[in-house]
Amino acid sequence: MSLLGILGWSDIIFVKAWQNPSISEAIAAGAGGAAVLGALGAAVLVTWLGAWRTLWTGWLTSLDHKKIGIMYIVLALVMIARALIEAVLMRVQQAAAVGDPGFLSADHYNQLFTTHGTIMIFFMAMPFLTGVINYVMPLQIGSRDMSFPMMNAVSLWLTVGGAILMMASLIFGSFSTGGWSAYPPYTGASFSPGVGVDYWIWAVTLASVGSTLTGINIAVTIYKRRAPGMTLFHMPLFCWTALAVSILMIFAMSPLTVATAMLALDRYAEFKFFTNGDGGNMMIYANLFWLFGHPEVYILILPAFGVYSEVFTTFSGKTLYGYRSLVLATMCIAVLSFTVWLHHFFTMGQSAEINAAFGIATMLIGIPTGVKVYDWLLTMVRGRIVASTALIFSSVFLVTFVVGGVTGIILANPDVDYQVHNSLFLVAHFHNMLIPGLLFGMIAAVQVWFPKAFGFRLDERWGRISALLWTAGFYLAFMPLYAMGLGGAMRRMRSWADPDWWPWLLAAEIGAFLLLGGLATLLMQFWVSVRNRRALAVPGGDPWDGRTLEWGTSSPPPEYNFAVVPQVDSRDAFTAVKAAGRAYSAPETYEDIEMPKATMVPLAIGLLAAACGFGLTWHIWWLALLAFIGIWGAVILRSFQRETSRVIPAAEVARQHEAWLEMVRGLPQTPRRAGLTPANSGRAEQGEPA
Amino acid sequence: MTASAHTRADERAHIGLTQREGEGPDPDEAAPIIFGFWVFLMADLVLFAVLFSVYAAMVNGGQGTAPGPADLFDLKIPFVETLILLASSLACGKASLALKWRHDRGRLLAWMGLTFLLGAGFLVLELRDFIQLATEKNAPPQASGWLSSYWLLLGTHGLHVAAGMIWLAVIAAQVVLWGLVHEVKLRIMRFALFWHMLDIVWIAIITVVYLFGVQS
Amino acid sequence: MTGPRNEEEHEELRRERRALTIGAVQALILTCAAFAIPATGLLTGLAALAGIALLGVLQIAVHFRWFLHLDLRRSHRHDLQLVLFTVLIVTLMVGGSIWILFDLHDRMM
Ligand code: HEM
Ligand SMILES: [Cu+2]
């Protein structure tokens, strides 16, 4: 047994490509090279900017929920770039491989859909929504932080640790070929002997542990840290969706953790959970995976629902239509989502009455979801619409999501599902839900809250171009798959024999490129906005005539969010303050504020966890053991540290706050219709309340 | 932190937050910590529940050709284990009372020590049982799906007990080092919840694994 | 500053001590009863299983009540709601899983 376990020279992707050159290997080596260069490039950039110290003290060791939220979103953007490029690669291969093997090896293709799916779910969608909740929710409930700032950072860095494992698999060895759901027995030791499945196991485990902790944090924060007077029914809808998501995270991650642990025991210690003989039963895995998997899709979608609710109200200048029905629908969805998991395996052999029960439960979820769509529509009716990029994304969502919902109801019928299970119809369906129902929501969130986080708006022109590309790309890339799926095309296929499908595949390929363009123009939008930040500046902090508490504080908000914790008496708390003419008035007294000190412990835990996962993957036992001991050692040592917070004196708070108030009072008031122009000062006109 | 001075008394009261009026950590700061721990315990409970459903599925068809529950289980050891855990729970409850009513470290440490020792006793018995299963009885976890699930369920519980003991030792060190300061008090309160919760899992194990096992 | 400070606290301490004792005694009895079923062979078959299950559930309730102090007092409603919600989710998960997996098993025979 060598010091590096089973890791050898020829496992390094560049060596492998050198030893048996092919286009497929060259692409893999290119991806590995891109990962290395990306990391190096980032390091060079930070050095060039002289920003290591800021990065370390202001970000990597920070426990500020806003910084943590932003870092989650940065992670999501990095990972979406990779996963989207992989998607394009798959599409190019498929379009090139009609009656032809194409240019990717079967193994490589299988890795692509596995990493694409795994990354999109665990390292793009989850970090994105967790980041947005982290940033927005405490501000909206008028809190200074999450309940457990240190645990918050631990969650972030565990997720990053998992992402590091995903990236490492580009360079050392290869990834699983078992799909994002990793069904055994195929992923067991006898059919997948390499390290790929182990990478998947440890990456997903780190992410899921991080999500469980995040769920606890969000729930407790919402229960315990609302501003005085903010009852649950005064909370913005986004906070309700955050609460629902936290409940799902708390209860639904455990089955996944158990499933991955069992798979690991099968692989490492020859347990017999999912083997073909000796009493193993892979159906237990399928059952556990979807016990997690279905609540998971609502974890993905609910925060976006919350964002849309905020967008439709803010950019219609109206209060939310049917607030209570939306709350009720959200909570119903949260509970119902624990009753439908079997629809992911209708075809696996259980009795018809079981299929029927779960099919009906699935259709029931359509009801609360339908309620929401009407509520959003009615919110816009007779509103004073401002057609911002966020609203454009949200409107595209409304229309597109209904199509996806309808195909979902179709799939909920077990008889239909028998026909299209595991076909491209399904792939079209879930992308139809996830791209408008998750990604567009997160992009809209970035458009809305970016000015809060950085003090300037995002460029509207590039935003619109991006929205156009995302929309066109989506329809072009995924509508053909419905047709192909109905025609019998299965998912996860590297090549096709039937030439009739080529036009569909070509359309899907073009669509995928448009989607890539959507991402590129989104990044372009960031770049252009940073360059034009003077013209886009909204120093007042309230560029959209916002309705909720976060718009009443500075942009970016101070570390402690609110100089004085606001008193709330109604929904749309900031609108009420503005209507009463009390906005930007100075408080009578200030108090000392206690905030957590920065610490490197969470970062260390995340990196050690990645090292532990890497060691386990490559059977480098000493590394895994040391890292494991290191993690718990860090936790225990930290518990011996008693000075974990520092105090910001009242005088300092007063100084900062008074200066800001002074500045805002000097700003011109921006009428609603000028919201998207350089005239927007970030101080909204205080007309009569709508 | 001034944050939630608004919270009503009933929002501050949490089970396991045991302290007298006017003593101990500020309830506004303590309540989220205890409540958060309850939430964590519930997530942990779901984990065990899932393990139980795996176990149930494996009893019913996962036994292969390996020995089954009726061949392997002898109720004497589990019975003794149960008594030990019960005693440990009782000691832990006594520790909680000592924490709340007497600020006398010696007594508290004594009860914590007893809790620890009983936990250790349980683990020794369980380990002996495991070794016997794996060697004499030819029933290692690799022998069948059912045995895999048995080892996983029992092992997870055992690991929780072991982790609890390490935690208890750390807290004891902090009691000695700092006395009964607020952080330490809150940790003892959370430990007590954890320890009692593990008992509940154990009762379920006794019922579902051992008693059902010899009966059917 | 040791011991109860007034009559009210004396009463509280007594109550808490008693709770612990009651819990321990009840738990002990229930444990013994449960183990007695297979040991004595008094009940057999389905009756035995039902008896064991009932005693198990009772003992869990006893632990919740006397060791974890979970009761129906209004002041603990967050905890109570949380536990009840967990019971609901656990029931859905375990019940559903067993329903599905046992059915699959039967159909494989
Ligand atoms: C944005 C553009 C996207 C494109 C072009 C795209 C494309 C694809 C393609 C080509 C596949 C393989 C289909 C097959 O098996 O034949 C796939 C699978 C998948 N995608 Fe996407 N996708 C996109 C976005 C997303 C997003 C946003 C998510 C989730 C948040 C996602 C989640 C998945 C999952 C879970 C799979 C299944 C992987 C598996 O089979 O195990 N995708 N996607
Ligand atoms: Cu589902």
CSV table of C-alpha atoms in Angstrom, one decimal, chain A residues 143-145 147-148 212-213 215-216 219-220 223-230 250-252 254-255 257-259 261-262 265-266 269-274 277-281 284 287-288 291 565 591-596 636 638-643, chain B residues 1-4 6-7 10-14 29 31-37 39-40 42-44 46-48 50-51 53-54 57-58 61-65 141-152 166 170 173-174 177-178 181-183 187:
chain,number,residue,atom,x,y,z
A,143,SER,CA,-32.5,40.7,12.4
A,144,ARG,CA,-28.8,41.4,12.8
A,145,ASP,CA,-27.7,37.9,11.9
A,147,SER,CA,-29.1,32.5,15.0
A,148,PHE,CA,-25.9,30.5,14.6
A,212,THR,CA,-29.1,20.1,7.2
A,213,LEU,CA,-27.2,22.6,9.3
A,215,GLY,CA,-32.0,24.2,7.5
A,216,ILE,CA,-31.7,24.2,11.3
A,219,ALA,CA,-35.7,27.7,11.0
A,220,VAL,CA,-34.4,28.9,14.3
A,223,TYR,CA,-38.6,31.5,14.8
A,224,LYS,CA,-36.4,33.4,17.2
A,225,ARG,CA,-35.0,36.5,15.6
A,226,ARG,CA,-37.9,38.5,14.1
A,227,ALA,CA,-37.9,42.2,14.9
A,228,PRO,CA,-40.3,43.3,17.5
A,229,GLY,CA,-43.9,43.3,16.2
A,230,MET,CA,-43.1,41.1,13.2
A,250,ILE,CA,-34.2,19.5,8.3
A,251,PHE,CA,-36.3,16.4,7.5
A,252,ALA,CA,-35.4,15.4,4.0
A,254,SER,CA,-31.4,12.5,6.6
A,255,PRO,CA,-32.6,9.8,4.1
A,257,THR,CA,-27.2,10.8,4.3
A,258,VAL,CA,-28.3,7.3,5.2
A,259,ALA,CA,-28.4,6.2,1.5
A,261,ALA,CA,-23.6,6.0,4.0
A,262,MET,CA,-25.1,2.6,3.0
A,265,LEU,CA,-20.4,0.7,3.4
A,266,ASP,CA,-21.3,-1.6,0.5
A,269,ALA,CA,-16.6,-2.8,3.6
A,270,GLU,CA,-18.5,-5.2,1.5
A,271,PHE,CA,-21.8,-4.8,3.3
A,272,LYS,CA,-24.7,-6.3,1.5
A,273,PHE,CA,-27.3,-3.6,1.4
A,274,PHE,CA,-27.7,-3.2,-2.4
A,277,GLY,CA,-27.2,-11.6,-3.8
A,278,ASP,CA,-27.1,-12.2,-0.1
A,279,GLY,CA,-30.3,-10.4,0.7
A,280,GLY,CA,-29.2,-7.1,-0.8
A,281,ASN,CA,-32.1,-5.0,-2.2
A,284,ILE,CA,-34.2,0.2,-0.6
A,287,ASN,CA,-36.9,4.4,-1.9
A,288,LEU,CA,-34.4,6.3,0.3
A,291,LEU,CA,-37.6,10.0,0.1
A,565,VAL,CA,-33.8,47.1,15.3
A,591,GLU,CA,-27.2,50.9,21.9
A,592,ASP,CA,-24.0,49.0,21.8
A,593,ILE,CA,-24.1,46.1,19.3
A,594,GLU,CA,-22.5,42.8,19.9
A,595,MET,CA,-21.4,40.9,16.7
A,596,PRO,CA,-19.5,37.7,16.3
A,636,ILE,CA,-13.6,20.9,20.3
A,638,ARG,CA,-13.3,26.1,19.3
A,639,SER,CA,-15.6,25.2,22.2
A,640,PHE,CA,-12.8,26.3,24.6
A,641,GLN,CA,-12.7,29.7,23.1
A,642,ARG,CA,-14.8,32.1,25.1
A,643,GLU,CA,-14.2,35.5,23.5
B,1,MET,CA,-27.6,41.6,21.9
B,2,THR,CA,-30.8,43.4,22.2
B,3,ALA,CA,-32.4,41.4,19.4
B,4,SER,CA,-35.5,39.8,20.6
B,6,HIS,CA,-39.9,41.3,22.5
B,7,THR,CA,-40.3,37.6,22.8
B,10,ASP,CA,-43.8,31.3,26.2
B,11,GLU,CA,-41.5,31.8,23.3
B,12,ARG,CA,-38.5,31.8,25.6
B,13,ALA,CA,-39.4,28.7,27.6
B,14,HIS,CA,-38.0,25.6,26.1
B,29,GLU,CA,-30.0,34.2,24.2
B,31,ALA,CA,-33.8,29.9,24.0
B,32,PRO,CA,-32.6,29.8,20.4
B,33,ILE,CA,-29.7,27.6,21.4
B,34,ILE,CA,-31.9,25.1,23.1
B,35,PHE,CA,-34.5,25.3,20.4
B,36,GLY,CA,-31.9,24.8,17.7
B,37,PHE,CA,-30.7,21.7,19.5
B,39,VAL,CA,-34.4,20.8,15.9
B,40,PHE,CA,-31.1,19.0,15.4
B,42,MET,CA,-35.4,15.8,15.4
B,43,ALA,CA,-33.3,15.6,12.2
B,44,ASP,CA,-31.3,13.0,14.0
B,46,VAL,CA,-35.5,11.1,11.3
B,47,LEU,CA,-32.1,9.5,10.5
B,48,PHE,CA,-32.8,6.8,13.0
B,50,VAL,CA,-35.0,5.8,8.2
B,51,LEU,CA,-32.6,3.2,9.6
B,53,SER,CA,-37.4,1.3,7.9
B,54,VAL,CA,-34.3,-0.2,6.3
B,57,ALA,CA,-37.3,-4.1,5.0
B,58,MET,CA,-34.3,-6.3,5.5
B,61,GLY,CA,-36.5,-10.7,2.9
B,62,GLY,CA,-32.9,-9.6,3.4
B,63,GLN,CA,-31.6,-12.6,5.4
B,64,GLY,CA,-30.2,-14.6,2.5
B,65,THR,CA,-28.6,-17.8,3.8
B,141,PRO,CA,-22.2,-7.4,8.6
B,142,GLN,CA,-21.0,-8.8,5.3
B,143,ALA,CA,-23.0,-12.0,5.8
B,144,SER,CA,-26.4,-10.7,4.6
B,145,GLY,CA,-28.5,-7.7,3.9
B,146,TRP,CA,-30.3,-8.1,7.2
B,147,LEU,CA,-27.0,-8.3,9.1
B,148,SER,CA,-25.7,-5.2,7.4
B,149,SER,CA,-28.8,-3.3,8.5
B,150,TYR,CA,-28.5,-4.7,12.0
B,151,TRP,CA,-24.9,-3.6,12.3
B,152,LEU,CA,-25.7,-0.2,10.8
B,166,ILE,CA,-16.5,12.5,24.4
B,170,VAL,CA,-15.2,17.9,27.2
B,173,ALA,CA,-13.1,19.7,31.5
B,174,GLN,CA,-14.8,23.0,31.0
B,177,LEU,CA,-11.7,24.9,34.1
B,178,TRP,CA,-14.3,27.7,34.3
B,181,VAL,CA,-20.5,29.7,33.5
B,182,HIS,CA,-23.3,30.2,31.1
B,183,GLU,CA,-21.8,28.5,28.1
B,187,ARG,CA,-23.9,22.6,27.1
